[in-house]
Coordinates of C-alpha atoms in Angstrom, one line a residue:
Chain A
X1 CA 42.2 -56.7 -24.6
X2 CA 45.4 -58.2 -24.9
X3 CA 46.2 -61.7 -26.2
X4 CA 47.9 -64.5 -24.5
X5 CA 51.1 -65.7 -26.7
X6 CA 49.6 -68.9 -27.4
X7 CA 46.8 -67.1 -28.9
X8 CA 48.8 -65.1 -31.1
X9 CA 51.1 -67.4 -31.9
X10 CA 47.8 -69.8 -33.5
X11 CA 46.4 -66.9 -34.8
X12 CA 49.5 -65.5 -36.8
X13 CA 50.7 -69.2 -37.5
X14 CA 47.3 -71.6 -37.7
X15 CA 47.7 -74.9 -38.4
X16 CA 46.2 -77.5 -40.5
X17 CA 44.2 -74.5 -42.7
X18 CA 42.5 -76.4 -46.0
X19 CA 39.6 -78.3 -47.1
X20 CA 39.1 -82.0 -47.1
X21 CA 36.9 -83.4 -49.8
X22 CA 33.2 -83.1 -47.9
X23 CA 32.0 -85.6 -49.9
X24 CA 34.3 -88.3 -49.1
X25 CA 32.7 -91.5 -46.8
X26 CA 35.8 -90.9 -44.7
X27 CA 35.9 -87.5 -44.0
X28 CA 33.0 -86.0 -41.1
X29 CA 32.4 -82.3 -41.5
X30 CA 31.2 -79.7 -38.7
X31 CA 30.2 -76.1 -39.6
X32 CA 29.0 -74.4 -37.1
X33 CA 28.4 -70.9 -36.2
X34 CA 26.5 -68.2 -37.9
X35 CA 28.0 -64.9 -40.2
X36 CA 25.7 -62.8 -38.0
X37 CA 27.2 -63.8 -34.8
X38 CA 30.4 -63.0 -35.9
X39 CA 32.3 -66.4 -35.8
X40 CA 31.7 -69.7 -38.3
X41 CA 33.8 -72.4 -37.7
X42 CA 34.3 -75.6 -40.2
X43 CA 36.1 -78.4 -38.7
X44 CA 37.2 -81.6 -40.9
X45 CA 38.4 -85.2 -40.2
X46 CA 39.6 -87.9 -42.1
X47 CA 39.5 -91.2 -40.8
X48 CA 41.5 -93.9 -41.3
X49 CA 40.7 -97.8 -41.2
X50 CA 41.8 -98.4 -37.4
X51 CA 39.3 -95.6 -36.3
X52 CA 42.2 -93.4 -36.0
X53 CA 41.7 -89.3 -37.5
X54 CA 44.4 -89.6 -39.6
X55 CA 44.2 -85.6 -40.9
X56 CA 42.0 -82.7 -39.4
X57 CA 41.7 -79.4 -41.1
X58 CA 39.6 -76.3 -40.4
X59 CA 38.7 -72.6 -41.5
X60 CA 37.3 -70.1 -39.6
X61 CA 35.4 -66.8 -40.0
X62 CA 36.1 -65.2 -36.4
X63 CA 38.4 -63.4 -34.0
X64 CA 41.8 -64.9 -33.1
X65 CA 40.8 -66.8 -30.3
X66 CA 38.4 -68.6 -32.4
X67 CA 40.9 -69.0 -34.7
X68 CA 43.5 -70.0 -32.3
X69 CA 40.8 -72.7 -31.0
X70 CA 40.3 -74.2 -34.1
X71 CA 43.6 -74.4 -34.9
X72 CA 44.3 -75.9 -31.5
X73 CA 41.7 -78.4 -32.2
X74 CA 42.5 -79.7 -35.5
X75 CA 46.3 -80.3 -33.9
X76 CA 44.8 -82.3 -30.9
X77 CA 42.3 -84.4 -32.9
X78 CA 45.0 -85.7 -35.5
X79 CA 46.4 -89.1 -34.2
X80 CA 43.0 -89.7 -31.6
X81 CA 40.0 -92.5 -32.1
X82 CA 37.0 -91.4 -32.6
X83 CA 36.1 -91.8 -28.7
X84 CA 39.1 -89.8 -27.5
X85 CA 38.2 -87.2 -29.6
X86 CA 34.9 -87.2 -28.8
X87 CA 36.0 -86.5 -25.2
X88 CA 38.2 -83.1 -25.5
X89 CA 36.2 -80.5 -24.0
X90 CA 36.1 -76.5 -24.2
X91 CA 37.7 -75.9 -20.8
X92 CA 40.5 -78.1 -21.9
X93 CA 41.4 -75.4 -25.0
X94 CA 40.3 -72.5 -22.5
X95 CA 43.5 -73.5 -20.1
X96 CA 45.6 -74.4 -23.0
X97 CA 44.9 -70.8 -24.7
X98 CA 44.6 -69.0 -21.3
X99 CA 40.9 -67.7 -23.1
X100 CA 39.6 -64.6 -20.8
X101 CA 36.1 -65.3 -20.0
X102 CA 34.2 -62.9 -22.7
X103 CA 36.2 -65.2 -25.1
X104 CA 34.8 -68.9 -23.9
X105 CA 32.4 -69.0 -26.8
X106 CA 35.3 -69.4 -28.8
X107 CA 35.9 -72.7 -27.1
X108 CA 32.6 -73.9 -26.9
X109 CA 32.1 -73.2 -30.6
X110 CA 35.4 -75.1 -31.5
X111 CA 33.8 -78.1 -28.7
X112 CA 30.6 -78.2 -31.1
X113 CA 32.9 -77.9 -34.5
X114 CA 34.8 -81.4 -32.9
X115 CA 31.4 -82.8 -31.8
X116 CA 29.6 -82.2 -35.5
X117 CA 32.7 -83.6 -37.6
X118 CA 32.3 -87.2 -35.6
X119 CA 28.3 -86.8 -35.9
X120 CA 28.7 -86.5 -39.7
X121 CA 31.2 -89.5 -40.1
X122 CA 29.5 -91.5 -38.0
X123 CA 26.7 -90.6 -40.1
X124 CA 28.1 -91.5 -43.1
X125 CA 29.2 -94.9 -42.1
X126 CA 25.5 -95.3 -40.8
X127 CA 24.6 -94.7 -44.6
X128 CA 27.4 -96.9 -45.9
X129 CA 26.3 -100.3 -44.0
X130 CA 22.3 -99.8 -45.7
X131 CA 21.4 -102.3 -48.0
Chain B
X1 CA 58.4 -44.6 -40.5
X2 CA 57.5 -45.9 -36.8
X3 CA 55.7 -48.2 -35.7
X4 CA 53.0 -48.7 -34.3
X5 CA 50.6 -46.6 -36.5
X6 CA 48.2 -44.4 -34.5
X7 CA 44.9 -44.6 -37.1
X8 CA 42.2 -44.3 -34.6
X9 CA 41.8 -40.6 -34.4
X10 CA 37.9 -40.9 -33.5
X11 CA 39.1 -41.9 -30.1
X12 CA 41.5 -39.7 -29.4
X13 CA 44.0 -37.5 -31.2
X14 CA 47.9 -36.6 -29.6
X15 CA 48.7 -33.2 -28.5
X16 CA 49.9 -30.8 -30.8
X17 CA 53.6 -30.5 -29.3
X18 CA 52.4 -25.9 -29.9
X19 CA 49.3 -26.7 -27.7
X20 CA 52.1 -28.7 -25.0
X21 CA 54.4 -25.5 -24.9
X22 CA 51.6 -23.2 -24.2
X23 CA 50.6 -25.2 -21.7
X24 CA 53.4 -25.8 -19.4
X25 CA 53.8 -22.1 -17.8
X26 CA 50.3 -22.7 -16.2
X27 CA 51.5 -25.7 -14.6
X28 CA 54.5 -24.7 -12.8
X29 CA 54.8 -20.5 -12.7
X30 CA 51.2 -19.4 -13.6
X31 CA 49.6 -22.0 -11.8
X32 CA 46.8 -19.7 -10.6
X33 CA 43.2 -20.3 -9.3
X34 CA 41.0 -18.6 -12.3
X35 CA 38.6 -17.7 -9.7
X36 CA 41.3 -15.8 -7.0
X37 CA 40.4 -11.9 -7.7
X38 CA 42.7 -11.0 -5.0
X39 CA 46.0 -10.9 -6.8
X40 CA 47.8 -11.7 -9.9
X41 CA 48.1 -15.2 -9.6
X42 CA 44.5 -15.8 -10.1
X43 CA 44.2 -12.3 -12.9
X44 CA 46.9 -14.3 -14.6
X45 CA 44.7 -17.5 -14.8
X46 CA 41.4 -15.9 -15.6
X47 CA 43.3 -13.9 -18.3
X48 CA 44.7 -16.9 -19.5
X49 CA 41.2 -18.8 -19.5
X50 CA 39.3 -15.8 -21.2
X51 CA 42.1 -15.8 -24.0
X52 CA 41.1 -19.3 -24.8
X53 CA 37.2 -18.6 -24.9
X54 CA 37.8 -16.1 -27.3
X55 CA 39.6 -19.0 -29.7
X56 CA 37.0 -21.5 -28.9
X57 CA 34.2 -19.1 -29.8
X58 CA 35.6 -17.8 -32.7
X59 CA 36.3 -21.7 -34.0
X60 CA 32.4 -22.0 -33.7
X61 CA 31.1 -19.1 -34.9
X62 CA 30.1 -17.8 -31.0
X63 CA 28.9 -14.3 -30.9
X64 CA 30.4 -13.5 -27.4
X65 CA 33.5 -15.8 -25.2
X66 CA 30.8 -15.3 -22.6
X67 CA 28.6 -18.6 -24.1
X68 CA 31.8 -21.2 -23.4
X69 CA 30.9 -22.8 -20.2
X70 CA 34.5 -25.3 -19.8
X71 CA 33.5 -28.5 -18.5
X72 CA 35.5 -31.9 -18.2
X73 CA 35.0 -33.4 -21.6
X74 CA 31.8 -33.9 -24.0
X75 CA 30.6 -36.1 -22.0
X76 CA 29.7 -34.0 -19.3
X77 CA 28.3 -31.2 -21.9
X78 CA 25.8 -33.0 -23.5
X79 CA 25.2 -34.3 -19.5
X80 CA 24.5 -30.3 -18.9
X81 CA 22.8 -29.8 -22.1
X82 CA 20.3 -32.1 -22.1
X83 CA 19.5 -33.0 -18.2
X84 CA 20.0 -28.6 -17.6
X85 CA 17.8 -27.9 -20.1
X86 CA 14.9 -30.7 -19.8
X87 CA 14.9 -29.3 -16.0
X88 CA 14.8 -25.7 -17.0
X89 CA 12.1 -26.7 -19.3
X90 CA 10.2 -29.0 -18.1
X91 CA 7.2 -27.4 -17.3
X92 CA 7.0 -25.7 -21.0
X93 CA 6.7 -29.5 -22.2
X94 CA 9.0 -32.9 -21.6
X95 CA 9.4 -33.8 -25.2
X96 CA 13.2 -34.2 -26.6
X97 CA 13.9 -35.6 -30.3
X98 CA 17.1 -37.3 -30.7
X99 CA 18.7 -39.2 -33.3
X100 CA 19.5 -43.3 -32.8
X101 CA 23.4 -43.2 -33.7
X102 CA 24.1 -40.1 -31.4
X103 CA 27.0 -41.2 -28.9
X104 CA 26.2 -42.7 -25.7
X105 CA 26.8 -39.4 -23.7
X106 CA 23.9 -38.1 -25.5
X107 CA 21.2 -41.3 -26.0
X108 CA 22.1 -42.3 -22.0
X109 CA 21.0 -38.8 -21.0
X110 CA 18.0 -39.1 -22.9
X111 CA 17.2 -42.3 -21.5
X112 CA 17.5 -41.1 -17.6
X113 CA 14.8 -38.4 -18.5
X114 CA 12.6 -41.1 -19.7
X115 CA 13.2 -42.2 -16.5
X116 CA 11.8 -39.2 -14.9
X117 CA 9.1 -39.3 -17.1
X118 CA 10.0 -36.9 -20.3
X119 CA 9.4 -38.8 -23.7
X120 CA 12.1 -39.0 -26.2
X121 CA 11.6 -39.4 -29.8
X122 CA 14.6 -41.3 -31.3
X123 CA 14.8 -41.0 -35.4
X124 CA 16.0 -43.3 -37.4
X125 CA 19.2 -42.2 -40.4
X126 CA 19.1 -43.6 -43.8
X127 CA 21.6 -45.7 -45.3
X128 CA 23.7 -43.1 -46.0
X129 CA 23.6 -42.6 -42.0
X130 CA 22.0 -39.1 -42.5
X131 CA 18.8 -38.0 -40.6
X132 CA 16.5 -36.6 -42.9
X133 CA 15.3 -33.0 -41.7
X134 CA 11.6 -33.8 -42.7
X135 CA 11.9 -35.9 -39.9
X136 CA 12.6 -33.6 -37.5
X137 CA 10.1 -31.4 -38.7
X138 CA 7.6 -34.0 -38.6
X139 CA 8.6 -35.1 -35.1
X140 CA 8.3 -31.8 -33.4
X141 CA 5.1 -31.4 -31.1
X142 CA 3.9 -28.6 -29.0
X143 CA 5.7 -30.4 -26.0
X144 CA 9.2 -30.2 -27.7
X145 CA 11.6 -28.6 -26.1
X146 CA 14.7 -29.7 -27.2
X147 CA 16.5 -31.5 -30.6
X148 CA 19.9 -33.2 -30.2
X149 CA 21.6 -34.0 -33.5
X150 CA 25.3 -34.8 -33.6
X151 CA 27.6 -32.9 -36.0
X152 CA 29.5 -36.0 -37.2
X153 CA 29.0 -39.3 -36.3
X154 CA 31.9 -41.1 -34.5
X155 CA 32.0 -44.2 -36.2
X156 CA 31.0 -43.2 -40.1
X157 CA 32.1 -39.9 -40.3
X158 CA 28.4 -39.1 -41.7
X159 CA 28.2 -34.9 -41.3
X160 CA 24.1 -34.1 -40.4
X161 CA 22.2 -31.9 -42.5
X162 CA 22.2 -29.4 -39.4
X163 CA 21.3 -26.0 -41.5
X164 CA 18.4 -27.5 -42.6
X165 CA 17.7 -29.1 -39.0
X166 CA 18.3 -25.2 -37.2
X167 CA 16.1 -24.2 -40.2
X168 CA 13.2 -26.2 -38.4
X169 CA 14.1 -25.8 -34.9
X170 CA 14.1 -22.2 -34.8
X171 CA 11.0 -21.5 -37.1
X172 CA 9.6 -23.9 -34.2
X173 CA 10.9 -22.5 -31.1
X174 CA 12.7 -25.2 -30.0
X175 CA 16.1 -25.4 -28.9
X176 CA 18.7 -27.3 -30.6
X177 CA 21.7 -28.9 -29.4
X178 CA 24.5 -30.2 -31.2
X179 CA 27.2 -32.9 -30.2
X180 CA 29.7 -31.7 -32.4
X181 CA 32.8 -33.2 -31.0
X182 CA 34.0 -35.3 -33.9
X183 CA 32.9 -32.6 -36.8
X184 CA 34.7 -29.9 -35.2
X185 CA 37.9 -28.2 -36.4
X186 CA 37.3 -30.9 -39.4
X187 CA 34.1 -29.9 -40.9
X188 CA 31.9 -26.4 -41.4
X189 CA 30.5 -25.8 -38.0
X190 CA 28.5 -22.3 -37.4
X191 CA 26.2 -22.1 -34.5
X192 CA 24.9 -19.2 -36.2
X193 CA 24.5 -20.0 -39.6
X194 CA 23.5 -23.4 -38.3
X195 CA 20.8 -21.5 -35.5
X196 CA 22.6 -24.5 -33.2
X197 CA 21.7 -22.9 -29.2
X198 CA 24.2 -25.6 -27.4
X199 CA 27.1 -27.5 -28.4
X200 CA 29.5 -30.1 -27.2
X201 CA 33.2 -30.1 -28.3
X202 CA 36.1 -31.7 -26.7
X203 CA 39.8 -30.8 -26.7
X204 CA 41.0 -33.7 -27.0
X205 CA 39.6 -34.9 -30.4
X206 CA 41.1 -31.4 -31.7
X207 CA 44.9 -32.2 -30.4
X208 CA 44.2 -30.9 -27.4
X209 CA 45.0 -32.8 -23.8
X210 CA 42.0 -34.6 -22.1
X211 CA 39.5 -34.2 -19.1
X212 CA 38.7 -30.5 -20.6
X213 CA 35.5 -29.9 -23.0
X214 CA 33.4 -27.5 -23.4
X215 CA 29.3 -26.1 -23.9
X216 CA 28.2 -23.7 -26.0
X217 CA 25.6 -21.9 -24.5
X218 CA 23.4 -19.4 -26.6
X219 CA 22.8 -16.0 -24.5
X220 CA 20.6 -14.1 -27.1
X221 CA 18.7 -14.6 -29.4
X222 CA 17.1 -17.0 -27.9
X223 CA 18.4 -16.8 -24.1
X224 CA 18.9 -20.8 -23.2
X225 CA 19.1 -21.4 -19.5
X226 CA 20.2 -24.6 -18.3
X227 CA 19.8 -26.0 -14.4
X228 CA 23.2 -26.7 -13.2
X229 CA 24.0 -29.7 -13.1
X230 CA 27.0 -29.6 -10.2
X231 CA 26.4 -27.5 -7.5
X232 CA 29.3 -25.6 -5.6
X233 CA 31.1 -22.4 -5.8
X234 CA 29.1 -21.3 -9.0
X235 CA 31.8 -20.9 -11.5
X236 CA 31.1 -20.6 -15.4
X237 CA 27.9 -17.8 -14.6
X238 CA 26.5 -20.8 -12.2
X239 CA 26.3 -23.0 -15.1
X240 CA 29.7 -25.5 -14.1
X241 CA 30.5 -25.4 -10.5
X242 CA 34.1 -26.7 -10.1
X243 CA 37.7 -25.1 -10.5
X244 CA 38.7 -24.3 -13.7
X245 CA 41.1 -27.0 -15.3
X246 CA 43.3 -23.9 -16.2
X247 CA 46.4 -25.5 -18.1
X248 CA 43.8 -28.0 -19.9
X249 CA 41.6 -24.5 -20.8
X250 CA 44.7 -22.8 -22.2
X251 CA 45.5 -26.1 -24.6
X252 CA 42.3 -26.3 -25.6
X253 CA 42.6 -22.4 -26.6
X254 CA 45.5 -22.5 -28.6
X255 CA 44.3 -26.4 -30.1
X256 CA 41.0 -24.0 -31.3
X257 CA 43.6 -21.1 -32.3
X258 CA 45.1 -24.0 -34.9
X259 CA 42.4 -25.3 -36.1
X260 CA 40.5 -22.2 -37.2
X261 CA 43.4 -21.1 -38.5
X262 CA 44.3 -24.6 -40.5
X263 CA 41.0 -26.7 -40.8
X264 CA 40.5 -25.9 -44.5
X265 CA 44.3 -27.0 -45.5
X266 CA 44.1 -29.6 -42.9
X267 CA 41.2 -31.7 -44.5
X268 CA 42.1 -31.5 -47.7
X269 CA 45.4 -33.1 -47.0
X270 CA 43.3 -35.8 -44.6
X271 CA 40.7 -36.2 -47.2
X272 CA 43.7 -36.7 -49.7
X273 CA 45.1 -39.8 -47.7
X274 CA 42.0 -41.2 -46.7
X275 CA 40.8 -41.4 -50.8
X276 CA 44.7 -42.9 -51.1
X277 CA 43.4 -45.6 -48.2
X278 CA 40.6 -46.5 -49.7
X279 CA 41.0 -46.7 -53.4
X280 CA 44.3 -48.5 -52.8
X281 CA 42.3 -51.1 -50.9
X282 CA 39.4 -51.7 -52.8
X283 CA 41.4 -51.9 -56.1
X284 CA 43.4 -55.0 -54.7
X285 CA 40.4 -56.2 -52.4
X286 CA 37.0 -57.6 -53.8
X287 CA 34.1 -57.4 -51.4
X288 CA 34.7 -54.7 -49.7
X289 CA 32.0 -51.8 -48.5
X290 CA 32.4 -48.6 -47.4
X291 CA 29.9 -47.8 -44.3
X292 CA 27.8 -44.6 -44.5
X293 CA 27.5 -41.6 -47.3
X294 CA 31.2 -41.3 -49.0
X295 CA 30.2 -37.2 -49.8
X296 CA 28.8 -36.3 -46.4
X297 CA 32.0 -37.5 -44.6
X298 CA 34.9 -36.5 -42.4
X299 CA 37.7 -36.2 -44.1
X300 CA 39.9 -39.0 -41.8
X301 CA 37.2 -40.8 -41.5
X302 CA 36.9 -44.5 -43.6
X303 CA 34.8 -47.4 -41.9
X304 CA 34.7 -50.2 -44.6
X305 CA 33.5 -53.8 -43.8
X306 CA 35.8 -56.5 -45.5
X307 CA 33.4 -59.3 -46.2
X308 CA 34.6 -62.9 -45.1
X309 CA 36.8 -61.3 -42.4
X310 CA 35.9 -60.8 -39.0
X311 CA 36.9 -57.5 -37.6
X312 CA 38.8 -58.3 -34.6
X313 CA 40.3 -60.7 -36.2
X314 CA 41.7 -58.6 -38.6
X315 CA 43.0 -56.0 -36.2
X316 CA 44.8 -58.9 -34.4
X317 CA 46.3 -59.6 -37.9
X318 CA 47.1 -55.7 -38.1
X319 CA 48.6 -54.7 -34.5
X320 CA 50.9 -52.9 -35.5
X321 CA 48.3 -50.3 -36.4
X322 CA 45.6 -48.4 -34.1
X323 CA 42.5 -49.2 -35.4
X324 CA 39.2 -49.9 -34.0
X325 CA 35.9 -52.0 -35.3
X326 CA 32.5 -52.2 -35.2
X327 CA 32.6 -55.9 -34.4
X328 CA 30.7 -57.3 -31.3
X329 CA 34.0 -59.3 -30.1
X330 CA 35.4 -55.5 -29.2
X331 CA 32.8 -54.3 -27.0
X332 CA 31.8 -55.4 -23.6
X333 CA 28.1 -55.9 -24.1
X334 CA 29.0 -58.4 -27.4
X335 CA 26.6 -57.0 -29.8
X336 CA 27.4 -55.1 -33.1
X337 CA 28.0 -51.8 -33.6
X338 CA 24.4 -49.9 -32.8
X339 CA 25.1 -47.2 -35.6
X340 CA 26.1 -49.8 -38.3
X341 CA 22.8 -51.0 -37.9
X342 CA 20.9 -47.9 -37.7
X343 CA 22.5 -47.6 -41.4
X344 CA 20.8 -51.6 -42.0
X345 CA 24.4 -52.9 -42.3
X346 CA 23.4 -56.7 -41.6
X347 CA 25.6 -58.1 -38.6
X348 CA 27.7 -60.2 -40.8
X349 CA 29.0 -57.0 -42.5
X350 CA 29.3 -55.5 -39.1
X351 CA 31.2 -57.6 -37.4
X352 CA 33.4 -57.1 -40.4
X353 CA 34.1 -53.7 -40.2
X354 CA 37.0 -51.3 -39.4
X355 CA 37.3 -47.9 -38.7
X356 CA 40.1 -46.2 -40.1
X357 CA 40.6 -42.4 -38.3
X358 CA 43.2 -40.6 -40.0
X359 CA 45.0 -37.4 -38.8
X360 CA 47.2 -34.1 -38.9
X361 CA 49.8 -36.8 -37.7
X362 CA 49.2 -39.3 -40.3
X363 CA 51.9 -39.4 -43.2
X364 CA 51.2 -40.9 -46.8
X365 CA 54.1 -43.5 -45.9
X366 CA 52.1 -44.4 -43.0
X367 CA 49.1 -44.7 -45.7
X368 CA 50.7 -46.8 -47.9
X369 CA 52.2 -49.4 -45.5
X370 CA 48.7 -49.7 -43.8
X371 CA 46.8 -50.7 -47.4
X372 CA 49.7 -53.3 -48.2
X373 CA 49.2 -54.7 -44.9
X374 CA 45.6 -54.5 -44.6
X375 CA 45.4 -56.1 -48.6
X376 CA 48.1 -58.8 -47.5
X377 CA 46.1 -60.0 -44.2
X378 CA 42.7 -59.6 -45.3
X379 CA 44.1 -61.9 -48.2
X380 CA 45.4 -64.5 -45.5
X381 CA 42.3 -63.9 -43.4
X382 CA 40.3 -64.6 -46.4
X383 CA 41.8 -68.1 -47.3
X384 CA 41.2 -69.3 -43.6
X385 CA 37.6 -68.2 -43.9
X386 CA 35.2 -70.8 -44.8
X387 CA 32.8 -68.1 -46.5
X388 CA 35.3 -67.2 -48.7
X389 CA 35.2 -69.8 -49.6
X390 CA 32.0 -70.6 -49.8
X391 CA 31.6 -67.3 -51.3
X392 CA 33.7 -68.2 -54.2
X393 CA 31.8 -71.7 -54.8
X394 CA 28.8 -69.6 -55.8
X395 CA 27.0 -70.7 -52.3
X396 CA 24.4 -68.0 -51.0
X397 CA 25.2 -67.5 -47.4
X398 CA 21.9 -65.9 -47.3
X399 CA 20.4 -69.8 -47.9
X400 CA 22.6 -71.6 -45.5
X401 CA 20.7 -72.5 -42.4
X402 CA 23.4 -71.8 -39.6
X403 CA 23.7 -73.4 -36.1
X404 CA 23.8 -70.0 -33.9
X405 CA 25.3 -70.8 -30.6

């Protein structure tokens, strides 16, 4: 199958690879995916006092479309509020990364990934406000 | 060196530019039809085609050029063996054993019979990816008619106990068929000392053109009869209706005239590069697995799964060399590799997995810029994977309760 450029260019060139510090009441984690079906994304966001995500970071165990729509993620959600990022949607990175249909999943996993870092923040701050 | 690197030899293999030369006369001046007997045009052909059973018989071990029946490929052999002999057969019982990690061609036929109401028995390998012969033995009934066991596997190289298997069949009166497209011209094949009564083989996999194959039929000792499986002008003895694919025929003659002739050599060199390949990367690499027996093994053939890496992933990383994988992101039907499981490789480790085929083409420059490359991105891949590192922080992924999609 060939790639589109955009897909290769993420994949050879990801951005915002790392690991933010899980256990930090600003940073919301989302690891989803399983080894067996052969694509494990972790998504990270660090959010700053306005609400804004100030850094986002990922790895992923997968092909390079799930790669490239991680990547693509992380560079969308940096500079968004919570709500806004809440809002970007897996058809958005299928146009963006011209995905062929047997790669959607990718998408959708990287969709879930964005969905589960703001659960786990929000989370977090839930925690924070208890007595 | 140029690039890209052609390392997928399962799949294919390139014309030997001897097999090319032989070849072209019979397209433009001896462009007969094998089947005229009215003038030379045609005695040229069938000459040319009988020439090239000889080669292909002597490769195997056939007794007479008279049990080659040419077909279009393997896949239409083990079409004819299987379907032309559970027809011929069917009334002396409609039981077939088959192994679970044969090659489509073979385990789709079976299923169509089961279809039409023949039972198959499909056994199971062991880690190793062997079939264990007791198995056979124990599987045969009084309804058994045939056994189809593959020479060499196409994805782990894993070379079947078939003297041992032959043992069985013919101290049972059953016939036994062999897929032996990957094995051949790579491997010790001897339908005689192996008591094999069909086999597949393929030109192409032998560097030989495509769309010509061929079926070993015993014709004594036992007799096998087969029901044709295309009807027409009754070509091959009635066996293959169909005009003989005459410059294909005389490729695949002189590909079978090289190989028996350089086989031995030929492997060792393979075998050579393909220990180079492997040691190279597993000395750099940690967690990585080779798939399938390491002694009981094509000489080209290496499938290792890099842990933490996703297999097409890492070919994307790699695309400047011909590879292929065992990962479900590669096939159409988006599960993993069917014969990495028969071995009880879990699916994490075979979505991770990568078939290296190397060739008579395959240089040990090529080798040596293929491990660098395959250390270097499976070293990137690795620091974008999250079980890496996980992995590293001493986290049993076994434990983690993952959100499957």
């Amino acid at each position: 199958m060939a790639y589109s450029d955009k897909v290769v260019e993420h994949a050879e060139n990801p951005r915002n690879v790392g690991t933010l510090d899980k256990n930090d009441p600003t940073v919301g984690t989302g690891l989803v995916g399983a080894p067996a079906c052969g694509d494990v994304m972790r998504l990270q966001i660090k959010v700053g006092d306005g609400g804004i995500i100030e850094d986002a970071k990922f790895k992923t165990f997968g092909c390079g479309s799930a790669i490239a729509s991680s990547s693509l993620a992380t560079e969308w959600l940096k500079g968004k509020n919570l709500d806004d990022a809440g809002k970007i949607r897996n058809v958005d990175i299928v146009e963006e990364l011209n995905l062929p249909p047997v790669k959607v999943h990718c998408s959708v996993l990287a969709e879930d990934a964005i969905k589960s870092a703001i659960e786990d923040y929000r989370r977090k701050q839930a925690q924070k406000q208890l007595p | 060196m140029q690039l890209p690197i052609f390392m997928d030899n399962h799949s294919t293999t390139p014309c030997d530019p001897r097999v090319v030369s032989e070849m072209l006369p019979y397209f433009t001046t001896r462009f007969g039809n094998a089947a005229s007997r009215s003038h030379r045009f045609g005695w040229e052909a069938e000459e040319a085609v009988n020439y090239a059973r000889e080669h292909i018989a002597k490769l195997i071990g056939a007794q007479s050029e008279k049990e080659i029946v040419f077909t279009s490929g393997a896949t239409e052999s083990d079409n004819l063996a299987i379907k032309g002999v559970a027809e011929f057969y069917a009334e002396r019982g409609r039981h077939i054993i088959t192994t679970v990690i044969e090659h489509k061609a073979v385990l789709d036929s079976c299923k169509r019979l089961e279809k039409d109401g023949f039972s198959v028995t499909y056994l199971g390998v062991g880690p190793d990816g062997r079939v264990n012969p007791d198995d056979v033995k124990n599987a045969i009934t009084d309804k058994t008619i045939l056994v189809s066991v593959m020479l060499a596997n196409n994805e782990v190289g894993t070379i079947q106990p078939l003297e041992e298997i032959g043992k069985i069949t013919r101290a049972r009166g059953v016939l036994f068929h062999c897929d032996a497209v990957q094995g051949i011209g790579k491997t010790e094949f001897d339908v005689q000392k192996m008591n094999v009564d069909l086999a597949s083989v393929t030109a192409h996999k032998m560097y030989g053109p495509k769309g010509v194959g061929a079926l070993y039929v015993r014709r004594s000792k036992p007799r096998v009869r087969l029901v044709a499986q295309m009807d027409g002008g009754g070509h091959e003895r009635g066996n293959r209706s169909g005009t003989l694919n005459v410059p294909g025929i005389v490729g695949f003659g002189k590909a079978a005239e090289i190989m028996t002739a350089e086989w031995r050599t030929e492997s060792e060199r393979i075998c050579g590069l393909r220990e180079r390949l492997r040691s190279r990367v597993q000395n750099a690499l940690d967690e990585v697995h080779v798939n399938g027996s390491l002694q009981w093994r094509l000489a080209g053939n290496l499938n290792l799964s890099f842990s933490f890496v996703e297999g097409e992933g890492l070919m994307m990383a790699i695309k400047d060399v011909a590879v292929s994988s065992g990962s479900a992101c590669t096939s159409a039907s988006l599960e993993p590799s069917y014969v990495l499981r028969a071995l009880g490789v879990g699916d994490e480790l075979a979505h991770s997995s990568i078939r290296f085929g190397l060739g008579r083409f395959n240089t040990q420059e090529e080798v040596d810029y293929v491990a660098d490359l395959v250390i270097s991105k499976v070293n990137k891949l690795r620091a974008l994977s999250p079980l890496y590192e996980m992995y590293k922080e001493g986290i049993d992924l076994k434990t983690v309760s993952w959100v499957a999609h």
